[in-house]
């Protein structure tokens, strides 16, 4: 097993990660892992991530694919018998990893840029196009290679009705949404000054 045992890691998560303390309530039933459409793609499903945190396995958790793969489908959160906000913890870990420089900010910033553009253009996310555009930022050949590697995940998402085969259409209130996004952008610039 890679990585060293870090006895302070669990406390670090409880103190610094969004909803991190909630995992103390986990009874390891595995319902979250069984419900997750991406469990076959994740190196560690959510239940195991929580075990690793409590076991002080910092490297495995912070370098895991799982915390970056979560698509916010909420299945885990609505099914957890202890009401643990699993999704919040998974995203919280990813944000913490970015903040600590463990997960590269460049990649996430590029992803965020593509995400924003798509929301601005059609008002929703097309689960097929977004990863493709993001992957192509690496260059044509590596982009196509990464996209092919993601195909099994895409098939799982399609089978779980998380992705359509046809392109997503613009939402009805796209003009109003754009006005709100423009306003949000302006406010963001103001806050940055
Ligand atoms: S469903 Fe809830 S209690 Fe069960 S393993 Fe997942 S987080 Fe823990
Ligand atoms: S919200 Fe994330 S961790 Fe939870 S079931 Fe969906 S993809 Fe899996």
Short mmCIF file of N, CA and C and ligand atoms in Angstrom, two decimals, residues 32-33 35-39 42 45-46 66 69-77 86-88 90-91 162, ligand 2:
data_model
loop_
_atom_site.label_atom_id
_atom_site.label_comp_id
_atom_site.label_asym_id
_atom_site.label_seq_id
_atom_site.Cartn_x
_atom_site.Cartn_y
_atom_site.Cartn_z
N UNK A 32 -23.51 4.21 0.29
CA UNK A 32 -23.04 5.29 -0.60
C UNK A 32 -22.24 4.70 -1.76
N UNK A 33 -21.35 3.77 -1.43
CA UNK A 33 -20.50 3.18 -2.47
C UNK A 33 -21.36 2.39 -3.46
N UNK A 35 -24.37 2.95 -4.24
CA UNK A 35 -25.26 3.84 -5.01
C UNK A 35 -24.50 4.67 -6.03
N UNK A 36 -23.20 4.77 -5.90
CA UNK A 36 -22.43 5.70 -6.72
C UNK A 36 -22.27 5.16 -8.15
N UNK A 37 -22.74 5.91 -9.16
CA UNK A 37 -22.61 5.43 -10.54
C UNK A 37 -21.16 5.35 -11.01
N UNK A 38 -20.26 6.01 -10.29
CA UNK A 38 -18.86 6.01 -10.70
C UNK A 38 -17.99 5.07 -9.87
N UNK A 39 -18.62 4.21 -9.09
CA UNK A 39 -17.83 3.38 -8.16
C UNK A 39 -16.80 2.51 -8.88
N UNK A 42 -13.80 4.77 -9.63
CA UNK A 42 -13.07 5.34 -8.50
C UNK A 42 -12.08 4.32 -7.96
N UNK A 45 -14.10 3.96 -3.36
CA UNK A 45 -15.44 4.55 -3.26
C UNK A 45 -15.57 5.34 -1.95
N UNK A 46 -16.61 6.19 -1.81
CA UNK A 46 -16.70 7.08 -0.64
C UNK A 46 -16.52 6.36 0.70
N UNK A 66 -10.91 9.34 -6.87
CA UNK A 66 -12.31 9.41 -6.44
C UNK A 66 -12.75 10.82 -6.10
N UNK A 69 -13.43 12.72 -9.21
CA UNK A 69 -14.40 12.20 -10.16
C UNK A 69 -15.85 12.49 -9.81
N UNK A 70 -16.13 12.74 -8.54
CA UNK A 70 -17.52 12.91 -8.09
C UNK A 70 -18.26 13.91 -8.98
N UNK A 71 -19.42 13.49 -9.51
CA UNK A 71 -20.17 14.35 -10.43
C UNK A 71 -21.36 15.04 -9.77
N UNK A 72 -21.43 14.98 -8.45
CA UNK A 72 -22.51 15.66 -7.70
C UNK A 72 -23.89 15.13 -8.06
N UNK A 73 -24.02 13.82 -8.20
CA UNK A 73 -25.34 13.28 -8.55
C UNK A 73 -26.25 13.17 -7.32
N UNK A 74 -25.69 13.27 -6.14
CA UNK A 74 -26.44 13.28 -4.86
C UNK A 74 -27.00 11.93 -4.43
N UNK A 75 -26.75 10.87 -5.19
CA UNK A 75 -27.30 9.56 -4.79
C UNK A 75 -26.83 9.17 -3.40
N UNK A 76 -25.54 9.37 -3.14
CA UNK A 76 -24.98 8.97 -1.85
C UNK A 76 -25.62 9.77 -0.71
N UNK A 77 -25.77 11.05 -0.94
CA UNK A 77 -26.27 11.93 0.12
C UNK A 77 -27.72 11.58 0.49
N UNK A 86 -22.20 13.07 2.02
CA UNK A 86 -21.03 12.44 1.39
C UNK A 86 -20.46 13.32 0.28
N UNK A 87 -21.35 13.83 -0.57
CA UNK A 87 -20.91 14.65 -1.70
C UNK A 87 -20.14 15.89 -1.22
N UNK A 88 -20.63 16.50 -0.13
CA UNK A 88 -19.95 17.70 0.37
C UNK A 88 -18.53 17.36 0.84
N UNK A 90 -16.69 14.83 -0.28
CA UNK A 90 -15.86 14.51 -1.46
C UNK A 90 -15.38 15.81 -2.14
N UNK A 91 -16.31 16.75 -2.32
CA UNK A 91 -15.91 18.03 -2.92
C UNK A 91 -15.00 18.82 -1.99
N UNK A 162 -27.42 9.60 -16.63
CA UNK A 162 -26.73 10.84 -16.25
C UNK A 162 -26.19 11.55 -17.49
S1 LIG B 2 -22.44 12.49 -5.44
FE1 LIG B 2 -20.37 11.78 -6.06
S2 LIG B 2 -19.75 10.26 -4.55
FE2 LIG B 2 -21.97 10.58 -4.34
S3 LIG B 2 -22.92 8.96 -5.58
FE3 LIG B 2 -22.74 10.78 -6.89
S4 LIG B 2 -20.74 10.62 -7.93
FE4 LIG B 2 -20.74 9.14 -6.22
#
